Coordinates of C-alpha atoms and ligand atoms in Angstrom, one line a residue:
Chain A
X1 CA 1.6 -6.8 -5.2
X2 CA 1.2 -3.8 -3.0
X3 CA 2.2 -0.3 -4.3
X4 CA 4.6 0.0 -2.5
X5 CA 8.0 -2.1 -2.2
X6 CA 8.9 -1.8 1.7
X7 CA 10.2 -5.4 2.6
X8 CA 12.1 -7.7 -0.2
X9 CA 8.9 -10.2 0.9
X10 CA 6.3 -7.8 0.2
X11 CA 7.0 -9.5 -3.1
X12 CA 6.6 -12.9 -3.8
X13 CA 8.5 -14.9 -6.1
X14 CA 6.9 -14.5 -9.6
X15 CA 7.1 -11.4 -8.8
X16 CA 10.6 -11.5 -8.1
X17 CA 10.9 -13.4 -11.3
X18 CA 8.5 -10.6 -13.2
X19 CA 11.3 -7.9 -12.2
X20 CA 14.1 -9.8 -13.1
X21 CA 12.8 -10.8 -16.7
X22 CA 11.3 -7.2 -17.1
X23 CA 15.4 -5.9 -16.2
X24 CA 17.0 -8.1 -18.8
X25 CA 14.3 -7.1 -21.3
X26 CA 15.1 -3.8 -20.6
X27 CA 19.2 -4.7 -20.8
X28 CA 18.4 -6.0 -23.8
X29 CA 16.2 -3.7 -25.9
X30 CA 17.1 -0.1 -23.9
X31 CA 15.7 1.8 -26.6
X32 CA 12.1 0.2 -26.2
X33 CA 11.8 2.2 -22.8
X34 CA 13.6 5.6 -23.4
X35 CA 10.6 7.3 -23.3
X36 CA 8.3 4.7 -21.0
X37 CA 7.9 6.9 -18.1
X38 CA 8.0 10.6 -19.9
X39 CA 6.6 13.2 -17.9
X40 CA 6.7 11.1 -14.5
X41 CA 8.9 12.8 -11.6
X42 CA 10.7 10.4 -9.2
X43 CA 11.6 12.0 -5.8
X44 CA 14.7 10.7 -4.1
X45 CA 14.3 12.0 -0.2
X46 CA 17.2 11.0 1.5
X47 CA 17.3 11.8 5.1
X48 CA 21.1 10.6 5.2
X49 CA 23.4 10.4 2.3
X50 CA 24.0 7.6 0.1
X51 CA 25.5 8.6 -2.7
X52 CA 25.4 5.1 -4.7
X53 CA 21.8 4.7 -4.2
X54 CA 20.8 7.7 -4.7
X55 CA 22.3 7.9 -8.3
X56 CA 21.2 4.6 -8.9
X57 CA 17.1 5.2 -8.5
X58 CA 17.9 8.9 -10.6
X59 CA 19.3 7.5 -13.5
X60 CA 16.6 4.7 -13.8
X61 CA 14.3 7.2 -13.9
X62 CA 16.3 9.6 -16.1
X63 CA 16.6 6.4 -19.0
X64 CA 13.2 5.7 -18.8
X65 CA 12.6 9.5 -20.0
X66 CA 11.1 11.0 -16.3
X67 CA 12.7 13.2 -14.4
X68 CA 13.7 13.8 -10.6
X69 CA 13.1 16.1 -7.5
X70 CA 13.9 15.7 -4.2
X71 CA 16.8 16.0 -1.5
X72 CA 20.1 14.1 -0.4
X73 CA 20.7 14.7 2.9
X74 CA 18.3 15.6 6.2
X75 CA 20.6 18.9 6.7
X76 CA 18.8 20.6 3.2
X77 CA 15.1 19.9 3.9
X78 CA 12.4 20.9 5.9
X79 CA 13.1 17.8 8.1
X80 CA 15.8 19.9 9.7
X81 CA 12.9 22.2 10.7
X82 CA 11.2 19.1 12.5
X83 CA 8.3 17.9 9.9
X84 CA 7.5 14.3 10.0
X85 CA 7.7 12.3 8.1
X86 CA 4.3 11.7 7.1
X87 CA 3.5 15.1 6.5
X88 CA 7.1 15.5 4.3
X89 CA 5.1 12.2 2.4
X90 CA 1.9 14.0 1.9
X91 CA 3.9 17.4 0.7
X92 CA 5.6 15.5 -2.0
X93 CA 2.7 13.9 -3.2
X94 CA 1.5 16.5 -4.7
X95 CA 4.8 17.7 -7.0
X96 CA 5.8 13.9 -7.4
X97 CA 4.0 10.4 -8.5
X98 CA 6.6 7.9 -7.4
X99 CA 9.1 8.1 -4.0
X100 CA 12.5 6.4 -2.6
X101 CA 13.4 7.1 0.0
X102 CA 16.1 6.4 2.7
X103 CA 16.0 7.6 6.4
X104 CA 18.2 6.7 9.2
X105 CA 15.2 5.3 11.3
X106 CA 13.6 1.6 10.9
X107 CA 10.1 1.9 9.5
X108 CA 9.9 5.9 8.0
X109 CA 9.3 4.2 4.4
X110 CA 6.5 2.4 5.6
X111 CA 5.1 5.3 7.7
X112 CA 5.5 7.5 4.0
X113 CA 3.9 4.6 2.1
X114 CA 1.2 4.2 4.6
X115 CA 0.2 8.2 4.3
X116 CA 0.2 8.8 0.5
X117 CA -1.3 7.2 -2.6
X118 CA 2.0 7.0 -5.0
X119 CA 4.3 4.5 -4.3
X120 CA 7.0 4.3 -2.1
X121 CA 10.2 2.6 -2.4
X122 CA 12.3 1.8 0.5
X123 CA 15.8 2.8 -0.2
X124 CA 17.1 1.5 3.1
X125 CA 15.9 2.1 6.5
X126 CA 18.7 2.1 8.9
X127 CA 19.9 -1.7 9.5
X128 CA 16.9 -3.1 8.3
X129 CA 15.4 -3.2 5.3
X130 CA 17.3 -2.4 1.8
X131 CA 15.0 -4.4 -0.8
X132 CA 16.2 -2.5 -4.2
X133 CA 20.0 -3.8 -3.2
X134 CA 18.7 -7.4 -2.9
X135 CA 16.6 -7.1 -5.8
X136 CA 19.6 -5.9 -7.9
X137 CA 21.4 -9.1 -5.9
X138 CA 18.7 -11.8 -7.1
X139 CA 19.3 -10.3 -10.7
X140 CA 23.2 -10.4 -10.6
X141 CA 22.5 -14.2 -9.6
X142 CA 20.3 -14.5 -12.3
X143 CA 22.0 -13.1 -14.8
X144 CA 25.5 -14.4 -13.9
X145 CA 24.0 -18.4 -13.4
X146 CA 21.0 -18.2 -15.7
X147 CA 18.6 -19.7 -12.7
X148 CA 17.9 -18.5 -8.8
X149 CA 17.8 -22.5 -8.1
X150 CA 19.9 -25.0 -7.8
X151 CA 23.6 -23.3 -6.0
X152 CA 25.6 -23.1 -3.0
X153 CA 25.7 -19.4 -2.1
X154 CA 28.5 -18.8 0.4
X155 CA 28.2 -15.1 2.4
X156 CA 31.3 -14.5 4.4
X157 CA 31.7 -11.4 6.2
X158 CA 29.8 -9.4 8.8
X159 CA 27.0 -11.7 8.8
X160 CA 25.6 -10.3 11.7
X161 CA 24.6 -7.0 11.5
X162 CA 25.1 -7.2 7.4
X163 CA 21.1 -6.5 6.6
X164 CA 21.7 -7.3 2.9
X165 CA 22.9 -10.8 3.9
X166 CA 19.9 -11.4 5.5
X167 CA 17.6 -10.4 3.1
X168 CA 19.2 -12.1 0.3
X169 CA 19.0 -15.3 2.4
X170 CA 15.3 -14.6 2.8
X171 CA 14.8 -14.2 -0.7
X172 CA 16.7 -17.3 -2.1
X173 CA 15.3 -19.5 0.3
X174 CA 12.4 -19.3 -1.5
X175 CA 13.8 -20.9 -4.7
X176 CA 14.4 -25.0 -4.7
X177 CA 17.5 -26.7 -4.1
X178 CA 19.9 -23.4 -2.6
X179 CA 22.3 -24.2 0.0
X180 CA 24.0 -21.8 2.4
X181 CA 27.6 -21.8 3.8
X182 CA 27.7 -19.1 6.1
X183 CA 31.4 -18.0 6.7
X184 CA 32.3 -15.5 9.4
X185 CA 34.2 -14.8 12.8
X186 CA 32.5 -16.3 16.0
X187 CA 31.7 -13.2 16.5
X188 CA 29.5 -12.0 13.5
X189 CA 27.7 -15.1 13.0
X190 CA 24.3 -14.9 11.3
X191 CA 21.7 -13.7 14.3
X192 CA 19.4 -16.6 15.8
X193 CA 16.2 -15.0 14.3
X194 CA 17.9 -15.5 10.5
X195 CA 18.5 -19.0 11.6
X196 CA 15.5 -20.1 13.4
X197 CA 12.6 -17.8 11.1
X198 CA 14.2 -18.5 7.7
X199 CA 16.8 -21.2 7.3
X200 CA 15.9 -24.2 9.8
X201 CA 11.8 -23.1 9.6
X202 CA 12.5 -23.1 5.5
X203 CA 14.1 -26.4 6.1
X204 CA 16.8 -24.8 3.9
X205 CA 20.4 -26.7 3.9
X206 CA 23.3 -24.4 5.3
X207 CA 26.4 -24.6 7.2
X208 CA 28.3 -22.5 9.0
X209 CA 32.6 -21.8 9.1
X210 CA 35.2 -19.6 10.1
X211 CA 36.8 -20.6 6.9
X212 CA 36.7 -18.8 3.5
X213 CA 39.3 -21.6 2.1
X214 CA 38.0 -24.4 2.9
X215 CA 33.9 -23.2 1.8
X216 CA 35.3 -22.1 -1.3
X217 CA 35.3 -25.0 -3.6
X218 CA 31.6 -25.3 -3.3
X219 CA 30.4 -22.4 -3.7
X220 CA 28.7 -21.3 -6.9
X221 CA 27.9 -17.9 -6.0
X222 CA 30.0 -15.7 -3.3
X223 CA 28.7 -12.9 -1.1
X224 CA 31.5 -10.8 0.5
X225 CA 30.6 -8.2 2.9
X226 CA 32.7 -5.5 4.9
X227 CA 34.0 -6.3 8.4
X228 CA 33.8 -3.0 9.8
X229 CA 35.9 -1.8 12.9
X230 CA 32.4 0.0 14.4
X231 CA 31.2 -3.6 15.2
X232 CA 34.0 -5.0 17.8
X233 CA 34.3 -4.0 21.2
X234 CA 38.1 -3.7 20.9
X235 CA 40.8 -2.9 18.0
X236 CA 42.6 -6.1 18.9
X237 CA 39.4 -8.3 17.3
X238 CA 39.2 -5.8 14.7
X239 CA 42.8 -6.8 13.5
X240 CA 42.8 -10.5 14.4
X241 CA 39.7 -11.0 12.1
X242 CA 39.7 -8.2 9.7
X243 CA 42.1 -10.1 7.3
X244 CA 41.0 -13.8 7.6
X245 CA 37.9 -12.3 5.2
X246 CA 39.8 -10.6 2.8
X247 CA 39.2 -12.3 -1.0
X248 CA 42.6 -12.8 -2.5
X249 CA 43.5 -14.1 -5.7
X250 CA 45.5 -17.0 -3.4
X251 CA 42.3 -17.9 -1.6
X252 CA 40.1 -17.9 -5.5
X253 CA 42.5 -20.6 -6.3
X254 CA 40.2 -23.4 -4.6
X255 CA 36.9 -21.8 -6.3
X256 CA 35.1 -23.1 -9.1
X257 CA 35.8 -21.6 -12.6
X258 CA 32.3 -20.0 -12.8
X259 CA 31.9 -19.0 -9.3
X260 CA 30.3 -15.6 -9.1
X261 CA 31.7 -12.9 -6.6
X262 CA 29.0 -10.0 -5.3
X263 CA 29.7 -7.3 -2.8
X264 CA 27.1 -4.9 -2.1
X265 CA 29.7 -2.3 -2.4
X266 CA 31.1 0.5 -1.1
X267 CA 34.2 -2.1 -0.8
X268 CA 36.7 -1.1 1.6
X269 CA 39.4 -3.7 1.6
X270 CA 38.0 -7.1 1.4
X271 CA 38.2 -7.8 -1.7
X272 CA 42.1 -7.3 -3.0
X273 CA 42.1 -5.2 -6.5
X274 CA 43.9 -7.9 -7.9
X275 CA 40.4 -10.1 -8.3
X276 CA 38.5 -7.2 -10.1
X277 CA 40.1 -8.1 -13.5
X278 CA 39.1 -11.5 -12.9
X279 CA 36.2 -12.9 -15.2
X280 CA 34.6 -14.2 -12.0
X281 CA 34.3 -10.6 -10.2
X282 CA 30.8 -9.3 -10.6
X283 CA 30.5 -6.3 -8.2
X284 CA 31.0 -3.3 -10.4
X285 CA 28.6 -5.4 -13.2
X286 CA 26.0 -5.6 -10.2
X287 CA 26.0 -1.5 -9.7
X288 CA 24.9 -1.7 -13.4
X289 CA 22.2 -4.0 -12.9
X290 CA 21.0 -1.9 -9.9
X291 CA 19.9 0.9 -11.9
X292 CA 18.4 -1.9 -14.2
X293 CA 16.1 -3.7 -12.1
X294 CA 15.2 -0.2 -10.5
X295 CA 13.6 0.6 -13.8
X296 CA 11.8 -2.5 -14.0
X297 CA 10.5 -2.0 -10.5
X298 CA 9.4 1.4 -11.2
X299 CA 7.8 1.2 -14.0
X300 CA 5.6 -2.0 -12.3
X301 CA 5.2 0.4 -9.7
X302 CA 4.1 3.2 -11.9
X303 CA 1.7 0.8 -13.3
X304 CA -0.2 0.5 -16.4
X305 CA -0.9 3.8 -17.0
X306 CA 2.1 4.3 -19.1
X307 CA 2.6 4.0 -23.0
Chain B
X1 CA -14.9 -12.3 49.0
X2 CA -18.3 -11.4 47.6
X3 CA -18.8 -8.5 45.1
X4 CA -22.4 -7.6 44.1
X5 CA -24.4 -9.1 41.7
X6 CA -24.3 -7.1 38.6
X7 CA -27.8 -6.7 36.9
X8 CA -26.9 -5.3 33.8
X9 CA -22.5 -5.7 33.0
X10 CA -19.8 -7.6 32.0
X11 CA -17.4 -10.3 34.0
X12 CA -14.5 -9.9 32.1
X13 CA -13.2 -13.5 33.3
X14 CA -9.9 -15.9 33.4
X15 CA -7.3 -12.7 33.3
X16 CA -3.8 -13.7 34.0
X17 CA -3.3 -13.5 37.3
X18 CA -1.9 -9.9 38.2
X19 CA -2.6 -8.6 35.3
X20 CA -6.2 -7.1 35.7
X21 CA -4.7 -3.8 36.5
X22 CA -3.3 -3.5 33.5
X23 CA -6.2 -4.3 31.7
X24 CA -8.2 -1.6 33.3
X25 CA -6.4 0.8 32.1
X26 CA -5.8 -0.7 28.5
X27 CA -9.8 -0.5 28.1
X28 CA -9.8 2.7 29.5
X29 CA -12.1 1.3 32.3
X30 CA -10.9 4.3 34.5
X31 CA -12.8 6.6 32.0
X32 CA -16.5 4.9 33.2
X33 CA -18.6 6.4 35.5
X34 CA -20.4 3.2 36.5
X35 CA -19.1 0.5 38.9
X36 CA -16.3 -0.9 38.0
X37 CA -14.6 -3.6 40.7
X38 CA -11.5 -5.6 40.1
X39 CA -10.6 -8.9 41.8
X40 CA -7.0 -10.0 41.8
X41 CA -6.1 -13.6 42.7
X42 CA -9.0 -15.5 42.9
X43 CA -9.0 -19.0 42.9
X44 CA -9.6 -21.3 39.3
X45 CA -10.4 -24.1 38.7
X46 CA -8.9 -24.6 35.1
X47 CA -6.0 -21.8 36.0
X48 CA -5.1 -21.8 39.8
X49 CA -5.1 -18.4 40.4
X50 CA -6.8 -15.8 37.9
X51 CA -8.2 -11.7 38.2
X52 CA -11.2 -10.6 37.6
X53 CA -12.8 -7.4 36.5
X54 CA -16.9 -6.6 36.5
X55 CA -18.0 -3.9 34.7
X56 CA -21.5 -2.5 36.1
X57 CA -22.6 -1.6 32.2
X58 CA -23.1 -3.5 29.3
X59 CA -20.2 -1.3 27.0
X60 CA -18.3 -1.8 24.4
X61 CA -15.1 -3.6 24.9
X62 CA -11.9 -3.9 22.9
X63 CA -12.0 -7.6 22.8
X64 CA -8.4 -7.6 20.6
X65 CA -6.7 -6.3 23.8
X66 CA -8.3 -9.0 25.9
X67 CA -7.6 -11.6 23.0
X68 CA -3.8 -10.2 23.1
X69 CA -3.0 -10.2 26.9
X70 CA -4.9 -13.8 27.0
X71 CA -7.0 -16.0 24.7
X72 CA -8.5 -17.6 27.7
X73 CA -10.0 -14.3 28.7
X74 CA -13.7 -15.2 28.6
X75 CA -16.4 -12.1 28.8
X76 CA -20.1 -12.9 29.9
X77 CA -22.9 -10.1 29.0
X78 CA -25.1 -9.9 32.1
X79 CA -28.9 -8.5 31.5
X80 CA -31.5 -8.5 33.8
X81 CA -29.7 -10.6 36.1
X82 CA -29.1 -12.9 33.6
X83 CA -25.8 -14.3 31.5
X84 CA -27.4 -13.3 27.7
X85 CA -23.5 -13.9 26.2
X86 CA -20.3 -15.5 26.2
X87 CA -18.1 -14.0 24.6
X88 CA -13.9 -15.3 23.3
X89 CA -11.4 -12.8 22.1
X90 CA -9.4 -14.6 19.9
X91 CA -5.7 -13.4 19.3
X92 CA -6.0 -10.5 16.9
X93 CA -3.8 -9.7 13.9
X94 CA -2.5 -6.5 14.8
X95 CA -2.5 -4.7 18.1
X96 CA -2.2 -0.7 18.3
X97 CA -1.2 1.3 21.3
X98 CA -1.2 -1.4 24.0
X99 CA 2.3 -2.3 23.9
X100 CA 5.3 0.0 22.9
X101 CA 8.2 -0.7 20.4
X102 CA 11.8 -0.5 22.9
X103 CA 14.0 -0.5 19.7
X104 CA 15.6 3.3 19.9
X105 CA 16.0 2.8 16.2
X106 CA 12.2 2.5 15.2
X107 CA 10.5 5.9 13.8
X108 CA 8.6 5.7 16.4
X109 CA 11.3 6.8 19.0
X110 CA 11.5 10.0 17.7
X111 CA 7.8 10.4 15.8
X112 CA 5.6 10.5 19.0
X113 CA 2.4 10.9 17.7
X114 CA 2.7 7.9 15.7
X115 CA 0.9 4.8 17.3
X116 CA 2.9 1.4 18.4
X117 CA 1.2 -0.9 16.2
X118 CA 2.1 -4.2 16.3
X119 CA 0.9 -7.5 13.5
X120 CA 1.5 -11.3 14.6
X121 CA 3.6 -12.9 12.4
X122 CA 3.4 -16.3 13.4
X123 CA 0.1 -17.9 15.2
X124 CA 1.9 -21.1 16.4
X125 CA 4.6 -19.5 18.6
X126 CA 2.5 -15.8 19.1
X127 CA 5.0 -14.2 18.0
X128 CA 4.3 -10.0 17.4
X129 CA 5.9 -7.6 15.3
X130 CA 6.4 -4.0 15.2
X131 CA 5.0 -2.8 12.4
X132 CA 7.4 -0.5 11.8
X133 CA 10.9 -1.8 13.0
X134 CA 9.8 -5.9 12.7
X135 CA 11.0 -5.8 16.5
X136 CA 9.2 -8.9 18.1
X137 CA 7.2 -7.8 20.8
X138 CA 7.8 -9.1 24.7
X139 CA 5.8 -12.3 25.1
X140 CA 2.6 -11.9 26.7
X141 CA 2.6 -14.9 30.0
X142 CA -0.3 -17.2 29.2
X143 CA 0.2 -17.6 25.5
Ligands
ZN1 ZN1 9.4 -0.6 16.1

C-alpha cells in the first residue's frame, strides 16, 4: 500500500479486508487502542465544510489517544490569502504526522500527498473521490451480512453524479459473485464510464430499472442516495422524480427480511422516518462505523511505529 | 521536394500527418540554433500521407512525446552521413505538460504552476488520465 489513501483502489482487496477486520477488532476490544496513537496529531484541513466528516476523522483520532489541529472551512486559513496547496501541505508537515483533507477541487489530496512525507487521506475531493465513506460502506456491508461476496446490492437514487455510488460499485466488484440493480430516473442513470470501465469490463452481473418496487425483493443490500433539485434542468423533473425514490415502509414490504439499507447520509427526505426504527435501517449504525474504520486506516497509515 | 542531406541529425519520421507543427514546438525544437526543417504531407508508403521533421544535430529528444502523439513515429540518428540508429518511442506511462486537463474542476484550473500530468490507464484502448482529476485525455488520431 501506498502512504497515502487517495482513490478507494489505491487499496487492494486484502487490504480492504485488513481494514475491515482491523475496525471490528477495534469495535470489539476499544480499550486495546485507547492509547495506540498517543502523542500523534491528526490535521483535518478542510477547504469547504463538512461537518460529518470532519467529526468523524477527529474522534478516531481522539479514541485512539492523539490529538487534532487543523481548519474547517477555506474562509479561516491562509488559503484565503492565496497559498497552494502544496505549500499549505509542506507547512503542516512540520506541526502534524498524519493529514485529511477535503478541498472543493478534484485532485488537491493527491497534489498534498505527492509534496509531503506523512500521509494523506482524501476526505473528498469535489465529485470525485471520497474513499473513507466507501471504506466505512464496505464495512457496514461487512458487518451487517458477515461477507463482501455473494449479494445483490441495489443503489437507487442519483446514480449519476452520486460519486459514492460509483466507488462502492468499483470496490465490490472486486469480490465474487455481487450483482448490481441499478435503480434510477432516465435521467441519472449510472454514467457510461461506470458501465463500460467497471461493470461490463469486470464482467460483473447488473441491471438497470426505474423501479424501486419491483428491484426490491432481490436485493440483499440497499444503497439510497439523494435526488437533489441542483441536478435537473427544470423544477417540473425535480418533482416528477423526486418521490418515485423515496424508501417507505409500503415500498420495504416486498424486501427481504435481512435486507440492509445504507445512505451515505446527510438524508434529506428519501428515506421516510418511519423506516429508521426498522431493524433493517443501517445508516445512523454506518456513521458509527465511519469513525471505526477511520481508526483502523490511520493507525495502518501511521504505521508500525506505534506501541 | 528535396531538403538537404543532413550529415550529422535526426529524421524524426512517420508523424501524423499535420501534426509536425505541433511537435516542434512540444520538443522545444524552436529553442535550437541549428537547422531545423519540417515537411508536412509527404507521401507514405505504409501511411498515405505523413510529416516530417529533420533536425541538423544529433540532440536529445523527448521520445515519450513522440511515443504519445504516435507509436509509429520512427527517429533515425544520422552521423557522418550515415543512419547509426533507429530509434521507436513506445507509448509512455505518463505524459507531463504536453496536453492540458479541460475539467474546470481539476486543481489544476486554479493552481497554475502545477504541471498537466497525465498516466495511461489502459494500453489496449490508449486511454490517458489526468493525474489529478482521472479526466480521460482527448484521443491522440493514430492510436
Ligand atoms: Zn485534471
Amino acid at each position: 500500500m501506498t502512504k497515502d489513501l487517495i482513490d478507494i483502489l489505491d487499496l487492494s482487496r486484502e487490504e480492504i479486508d485488513e481494514l475491515v477486520a482491523k475496525a471490528g477488532d477495534i469495535i470489539d476490544h476499544p480499550e486495546d487502542y485507547r492509547s495506540k496513537c498517543a502523542g500523534k496529531k491528526l490535521a483535518t484541513l478542510f477547504y469547504e465544510p463538512s461537518t460529518r466528516t470532519r467529526l468523524s476523522f477527529e474522534s478516531a483520532m481522539y479514541e485512539l489517544g492523539g490529538n487534532v489541529i487543523g481548519f474547517s472551512s477555506a474562509t479561516d486559513s491562509s488559503v484565503s490569502k492565496g497559498e497552494s496547496v502544496a505549500d499549505t501541505a509542506r507547512t503542516v508537515e512540520c506541526f502534524a504526522d498524519i493529514i485529511a483533507m477535503r478541498h472543493p477541487k478534484e485532485g488537491a489530496p493527491y497534489v498534498a500527498a505527492k509534496n509531503v512525507q506523512i500521509p494523506v487521506v482524501n476526505a473528498g475531493d469535489g465529485g470525485h473521490n471520497h474513499p473513507t465513506q466507501t471504506l466505512t460502506d464496505l464495512l457496514t456491508i461487512s458487518r451487517e451480512k458477515g461477507r463482501l461476496d455473494t449479494m445483490t446490492i441495489g443503489c437507487c437514487g442519483d446514480l449519476k453524479f452520486g460519486r459514492t455510488v460509483h466507488s462502492l460499485i468499483a470496490a465490490m466488484s472486486r469480490y465474487e459473485n455481487v450483482r448490481f440493480v441499478l435503480i434510477s430516473p432516465e435521467e441519472l442513470k449510472i454514467p457510461e464510464n461506470v458501465r463500460t470501465e467497471i461493470l461490463e469490463k469486470g464482467n460483473i452481473t447488473y441491471e438497470e430499472t426505474d423501479s424501486l418496487e419491483t428491484a426490491m425483493p432481490d436485493l440483499d443490500v440497499l444503497y439510497m442516495t439523494r435526488v437533489q433539485r441542483e441536478r435537473f434542468f427544470n423544477e417540473a423533473d425535480y418533482l416528477r422524480l423526486k418521490d418515485t425514490y423515496i424508501l417507505t415502509p409500503d415500498k420495504l414490504q416486498y424486501a427481504k427480511e435481512d435486507l440492509s439499507i445504507l445512505h451515505p447520509l446527510p438524508r434529506v427526505n428519501e428515506i421516510s422516518v418511519e423506516i429508521d426504527k426498522d431493524p433493517r435501517a443501517c445508516y445512523f449504525k454506518q456513521v458509527r462505523n465511519g469513525k471505526y474504520i477511520r481508526m483502523a486506516l490511520m493507525l495502518k497509515l501511521l504505521g508500525g511505529g506505534l506501541t | 521536394m528535396i531538403i538537404g542531406t543532413i550529415v550529422d541529425g535526426l529524421v524524426i519520421d512517420h508523424i501524423p500527418a499535420g501534426r509536425g507543427m505541433e511537435l516542434y514546438h512540444y520538443l522545444k525544437l524552436d529553442r535550437l540554433q541549428c537547422e531545423v526543417a519540417i515537411i508536412k504531407n509527404a507521401s507514405s508508403d505504409k501511411y498515405g500521407r505523413k510529416d516530417i521533421i529533420k533536425v541538423g544535430e544529433v540532440i536529445d529528444l523527448d521520445l515519450d512525446i513522440l511515443g504519445f502523439i504516435g507509436p509509429q513515429i520512427t527517429v533515425n540518428v544520422i552521423r557522418d552521413g550515415e543512419k547509426v540508429d533507429k530509434l521507436h518511442p513506445e507509448l509512455p506511462e505518463t505524459i507531463s505538460d504536453v496536453i492540458r486537463c479541460r475539467n474546470p474542476r481539476c486543481i489544476t484550473s486554479v493552481e497554475q504552476e502545477l504541471p498537466h500530468k497525465f498516466k495511461l490507464t489502459d494500453r489496449e484502448t490508449v486511454t490517458y488520465r489526468c493525474v489529478y482529476c482521472d479526466t480521460k485525455a482527448p484521443k491522440q488520431r493514430f492510436h
